[in-house]
Tab-separated table of C-alpha atoms in Angstrom:
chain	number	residue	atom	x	y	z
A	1005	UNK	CA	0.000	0.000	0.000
A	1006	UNK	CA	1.733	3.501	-0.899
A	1007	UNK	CA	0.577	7.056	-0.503
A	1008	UNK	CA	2.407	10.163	-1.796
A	1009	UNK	CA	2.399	13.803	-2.046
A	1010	UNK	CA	4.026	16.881	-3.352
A	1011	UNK	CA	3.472	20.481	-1.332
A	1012	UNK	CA	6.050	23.100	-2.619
A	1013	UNK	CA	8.888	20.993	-3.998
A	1014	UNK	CA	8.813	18.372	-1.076
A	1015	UNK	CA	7.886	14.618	-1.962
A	1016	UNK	CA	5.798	12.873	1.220
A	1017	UNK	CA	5.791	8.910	0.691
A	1018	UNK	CA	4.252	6.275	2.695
A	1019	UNK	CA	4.451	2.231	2.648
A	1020	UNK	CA	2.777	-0.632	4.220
A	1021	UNK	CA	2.960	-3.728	3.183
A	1022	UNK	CA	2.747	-7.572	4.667
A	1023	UNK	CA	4.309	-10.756	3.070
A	1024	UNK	CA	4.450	-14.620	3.728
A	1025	UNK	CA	7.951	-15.483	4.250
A	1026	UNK	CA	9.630	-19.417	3.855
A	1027	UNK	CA	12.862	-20.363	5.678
A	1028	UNK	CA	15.508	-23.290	5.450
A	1029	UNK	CA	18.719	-23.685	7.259
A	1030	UNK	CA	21.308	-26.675	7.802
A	1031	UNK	CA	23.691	-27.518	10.596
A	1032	UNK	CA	26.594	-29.423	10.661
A	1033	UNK	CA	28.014	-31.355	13.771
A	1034	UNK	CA	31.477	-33.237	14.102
A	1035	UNK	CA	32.757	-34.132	17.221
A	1036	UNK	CA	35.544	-36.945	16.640
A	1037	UNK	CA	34.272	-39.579	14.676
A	1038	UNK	CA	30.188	-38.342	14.941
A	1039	UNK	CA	29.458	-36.220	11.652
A	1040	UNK	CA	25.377	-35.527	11.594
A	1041	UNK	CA	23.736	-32.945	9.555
A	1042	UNK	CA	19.904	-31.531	11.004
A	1043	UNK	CA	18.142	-29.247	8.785
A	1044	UNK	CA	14.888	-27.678	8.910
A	1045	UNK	CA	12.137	-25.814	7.044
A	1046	UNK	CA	9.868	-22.974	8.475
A	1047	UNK	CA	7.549	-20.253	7.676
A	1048	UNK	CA	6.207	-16.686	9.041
A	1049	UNK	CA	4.805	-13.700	7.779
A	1050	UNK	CA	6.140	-9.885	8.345
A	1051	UNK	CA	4.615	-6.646	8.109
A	1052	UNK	CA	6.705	-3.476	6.909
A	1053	UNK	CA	5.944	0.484	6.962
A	1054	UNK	CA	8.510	3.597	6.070
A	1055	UNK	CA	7.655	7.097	5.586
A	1056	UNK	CA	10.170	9.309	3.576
A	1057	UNK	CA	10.446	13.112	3.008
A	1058	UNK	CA	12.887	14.249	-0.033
A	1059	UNK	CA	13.813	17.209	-2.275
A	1060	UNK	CA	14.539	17.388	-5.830
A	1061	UNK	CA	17.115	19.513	-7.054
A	1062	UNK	CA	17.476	19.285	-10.980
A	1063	UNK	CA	20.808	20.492	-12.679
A	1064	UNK	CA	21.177	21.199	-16.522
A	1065	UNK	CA	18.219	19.691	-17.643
A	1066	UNK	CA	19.501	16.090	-17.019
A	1067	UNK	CA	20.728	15.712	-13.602
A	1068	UNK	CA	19.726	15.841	-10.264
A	1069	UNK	CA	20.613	15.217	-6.487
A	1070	UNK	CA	17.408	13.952	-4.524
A	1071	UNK	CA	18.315	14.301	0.190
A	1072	UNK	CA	15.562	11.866	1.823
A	1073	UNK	CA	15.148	11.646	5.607
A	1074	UNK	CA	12.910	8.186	6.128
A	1075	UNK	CA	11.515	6.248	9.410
A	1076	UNK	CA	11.639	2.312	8.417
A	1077	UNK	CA	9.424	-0.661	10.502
A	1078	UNK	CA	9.708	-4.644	10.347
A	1079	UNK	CA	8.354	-6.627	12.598
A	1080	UNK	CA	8.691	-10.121	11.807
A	1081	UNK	CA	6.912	-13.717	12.984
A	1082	UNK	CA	8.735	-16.779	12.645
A	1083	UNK	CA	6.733	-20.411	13.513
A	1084	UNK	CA	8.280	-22.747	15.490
A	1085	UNK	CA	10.526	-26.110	14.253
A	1086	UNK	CA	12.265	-29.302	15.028
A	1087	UNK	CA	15.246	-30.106	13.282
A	1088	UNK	CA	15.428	-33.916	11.087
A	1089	UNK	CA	18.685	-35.611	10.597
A	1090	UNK	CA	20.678	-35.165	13.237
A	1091	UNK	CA	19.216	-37.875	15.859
A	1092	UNK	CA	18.865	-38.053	19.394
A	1093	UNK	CA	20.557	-35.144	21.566
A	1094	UNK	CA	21.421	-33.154	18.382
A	1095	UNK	CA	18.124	-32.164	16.378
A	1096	UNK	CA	16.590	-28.494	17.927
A	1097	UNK	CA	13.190	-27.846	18.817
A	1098	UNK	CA	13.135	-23.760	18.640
A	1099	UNK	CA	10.318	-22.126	19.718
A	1100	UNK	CA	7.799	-19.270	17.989
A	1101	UNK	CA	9.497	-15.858	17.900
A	1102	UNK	CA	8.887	-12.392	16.936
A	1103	UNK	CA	11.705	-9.601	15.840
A	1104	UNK	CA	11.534	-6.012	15.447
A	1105	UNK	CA	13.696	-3.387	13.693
A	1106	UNK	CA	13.174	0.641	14.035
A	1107	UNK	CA	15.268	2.958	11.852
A	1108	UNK	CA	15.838	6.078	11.043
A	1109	UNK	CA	17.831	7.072	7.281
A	1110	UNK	CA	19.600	10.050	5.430
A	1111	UNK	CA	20.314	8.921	1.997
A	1112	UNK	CA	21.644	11.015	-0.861
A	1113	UNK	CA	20.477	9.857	-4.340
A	1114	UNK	CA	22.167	11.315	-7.340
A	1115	UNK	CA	21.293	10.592	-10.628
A	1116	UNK	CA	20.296	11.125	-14.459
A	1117	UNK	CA	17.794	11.069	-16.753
A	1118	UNK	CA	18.414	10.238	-20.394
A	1119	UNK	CA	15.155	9.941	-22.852
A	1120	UNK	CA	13.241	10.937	-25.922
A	1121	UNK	CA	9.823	10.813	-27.384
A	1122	UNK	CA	9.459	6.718	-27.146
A	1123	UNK	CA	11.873	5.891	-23.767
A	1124	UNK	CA	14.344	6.501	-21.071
A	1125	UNK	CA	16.512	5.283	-18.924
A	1126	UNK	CA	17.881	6.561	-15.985
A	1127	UNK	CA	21.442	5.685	-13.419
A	1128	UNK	CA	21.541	6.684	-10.068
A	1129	UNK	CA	24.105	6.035	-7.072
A	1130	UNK	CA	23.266	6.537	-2.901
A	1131	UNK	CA	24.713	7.200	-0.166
A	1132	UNK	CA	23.288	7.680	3.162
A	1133	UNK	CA	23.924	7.014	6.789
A	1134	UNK	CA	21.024	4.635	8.799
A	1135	UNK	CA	20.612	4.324	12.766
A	1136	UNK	CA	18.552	1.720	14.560
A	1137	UNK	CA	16.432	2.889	17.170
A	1138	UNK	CA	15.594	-0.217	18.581
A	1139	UNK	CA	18.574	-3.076	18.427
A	1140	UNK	CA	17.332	-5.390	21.562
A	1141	UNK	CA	19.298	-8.759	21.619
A	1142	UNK	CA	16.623	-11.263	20.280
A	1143	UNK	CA	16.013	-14.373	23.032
A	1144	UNK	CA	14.568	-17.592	21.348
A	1145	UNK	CA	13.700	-20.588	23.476
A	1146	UNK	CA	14.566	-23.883	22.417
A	1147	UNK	CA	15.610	-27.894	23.758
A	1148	UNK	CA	16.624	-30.378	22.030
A	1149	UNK	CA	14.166	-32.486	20.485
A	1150	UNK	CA	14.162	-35.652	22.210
A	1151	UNK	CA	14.363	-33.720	25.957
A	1152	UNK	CA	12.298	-31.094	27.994
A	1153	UNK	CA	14.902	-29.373	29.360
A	1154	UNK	CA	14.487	-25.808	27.842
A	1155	UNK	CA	17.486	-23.340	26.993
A	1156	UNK	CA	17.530	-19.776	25.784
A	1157	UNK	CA	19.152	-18.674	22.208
A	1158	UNK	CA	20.513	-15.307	22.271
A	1159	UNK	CA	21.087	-13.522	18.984
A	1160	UNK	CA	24.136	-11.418	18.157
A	1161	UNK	CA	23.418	-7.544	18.844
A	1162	UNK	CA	24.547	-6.104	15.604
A	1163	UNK	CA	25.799	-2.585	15.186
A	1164	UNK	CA	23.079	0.243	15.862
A	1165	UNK	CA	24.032	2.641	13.204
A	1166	UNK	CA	26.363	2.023	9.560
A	1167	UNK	CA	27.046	3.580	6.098
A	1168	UNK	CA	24.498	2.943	3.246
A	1169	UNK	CA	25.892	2.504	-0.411
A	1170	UNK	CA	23.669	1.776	-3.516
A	1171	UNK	CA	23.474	2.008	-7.407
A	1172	UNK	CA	21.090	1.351	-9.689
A	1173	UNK	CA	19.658	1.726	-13.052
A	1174	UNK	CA	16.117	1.888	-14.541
A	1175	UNK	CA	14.609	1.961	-18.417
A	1176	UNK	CA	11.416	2.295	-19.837
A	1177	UNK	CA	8.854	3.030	-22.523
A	1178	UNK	CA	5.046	3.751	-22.881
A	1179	UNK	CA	4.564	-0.190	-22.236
A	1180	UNK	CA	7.335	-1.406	-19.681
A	1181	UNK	CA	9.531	-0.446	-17.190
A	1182	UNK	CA	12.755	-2.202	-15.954
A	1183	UNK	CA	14.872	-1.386	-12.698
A	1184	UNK	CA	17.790	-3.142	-11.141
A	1185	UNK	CA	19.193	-2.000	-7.783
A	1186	UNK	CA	21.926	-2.956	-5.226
A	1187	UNK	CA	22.450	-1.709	-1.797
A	1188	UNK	CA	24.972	-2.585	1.116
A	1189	UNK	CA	24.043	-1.667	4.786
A	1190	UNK	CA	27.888	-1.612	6.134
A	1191	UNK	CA	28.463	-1.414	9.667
A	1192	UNK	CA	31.302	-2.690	12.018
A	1193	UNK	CA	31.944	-6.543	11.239
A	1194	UNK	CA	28.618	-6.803	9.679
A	1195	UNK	CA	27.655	-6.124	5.804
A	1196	UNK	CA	23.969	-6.570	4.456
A	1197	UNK	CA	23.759	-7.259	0.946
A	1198	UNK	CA	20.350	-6.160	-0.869
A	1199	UNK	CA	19.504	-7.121	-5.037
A	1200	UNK	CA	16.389	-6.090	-6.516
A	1201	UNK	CA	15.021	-6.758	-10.259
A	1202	UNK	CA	11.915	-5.116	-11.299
A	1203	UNK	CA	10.183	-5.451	-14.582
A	1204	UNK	CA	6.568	-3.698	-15.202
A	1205	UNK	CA	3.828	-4.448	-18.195
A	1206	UNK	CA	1.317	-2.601	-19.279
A	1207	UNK	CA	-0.927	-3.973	-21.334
């Protein structure tokens, strides 16, 4: 869902959205002589918002440099799951769990616009600083599967604030639009990775 607006030069954008998200993960165990493998297969769902404020300032026809202050929200919901293939005293039973992230951005976009009567195409490059406002250490509870005894799982607290570097380029027509976009969250020992292909029809 997306909302937007334009009062004297400034661009207000809204998002919501929800999706159905699928996990898999595999662990490997040697001790000695005992090699096992568990693995496991899960589902949740997460629901997203961000509101953004940004300026556009054009230069020479062509070019422009676009500042954007935004507010992003994620909370996820991951099911519970037992592991398979380990056997007894090695396979995980973790429990449900929710996560939240909270952040605040100032990204630079610069970029160019290139078209005549029948299409365009446009490059751009980012740069931008993000904080997290929230960055609790996430506590899952979990046993292993053949046992009651419970344990807690405590996730690595990751850096509350990094560098933000993108690029990206988009093309279109009357009919179709194409975009493809990378951006890197880097922060201290810790580097997000983020692709993105879009393609548009209209028919």
């Amino acid at each position: 869902v997306y909302a937007g607006s334009r009062m004297s030069g400034v661009n207000f954008d809204i998002y919501g959205g929800a999706g159905f998200d699928s996990f898999e993960h595999n662990r490997r165990v040697v001790i000695g002589e005992f090699d096992a493998s568990p693995s496991a297969e899960w589902t949740g769902y997460h629901i997203t918002g961000s509101a953004r404020v940004s300026r556009d300032f054009e230069f020479g026809g062509r070019y422009y440099a676009r500042p954007a202050l935004s507010v992003d929200y994620l909370h996820l919901f991951e099911e519970g799951y037992t592991e398979t293939g380990g056997g007894i005293g090695v396979d995980l039973s973790i429990a449900d769990r929710d996560s939240t992230s909270f952040s605040g951005s100032a990204v630079l976009t610069m970029g160019a616009l290139y078209e005549n009567s029948s299409r365009w195409w446009s490059p751009v490059v980012r740069l931008g600083y993000r904080s997290e406002f929230s960055n609790d250490i996430l506590e899952t509870e979990a046993r292993f599967a053949d046992y009651d005894d419970t344990f807690i799982l405590r996730s690595q607290q990751l850096p509350g604030s990094g560098l933000l570097f993108g690029f990206g380029v988009s093309a279109g027509s009357g009919y179709s639009t194409f975009s493809l976009d990378y951006d890197a969250d880097v922060r201290d020992d810790f580097i997000r990775h983020t692709a993105r292909l879009v393609m548009r029809m209209v028919f």
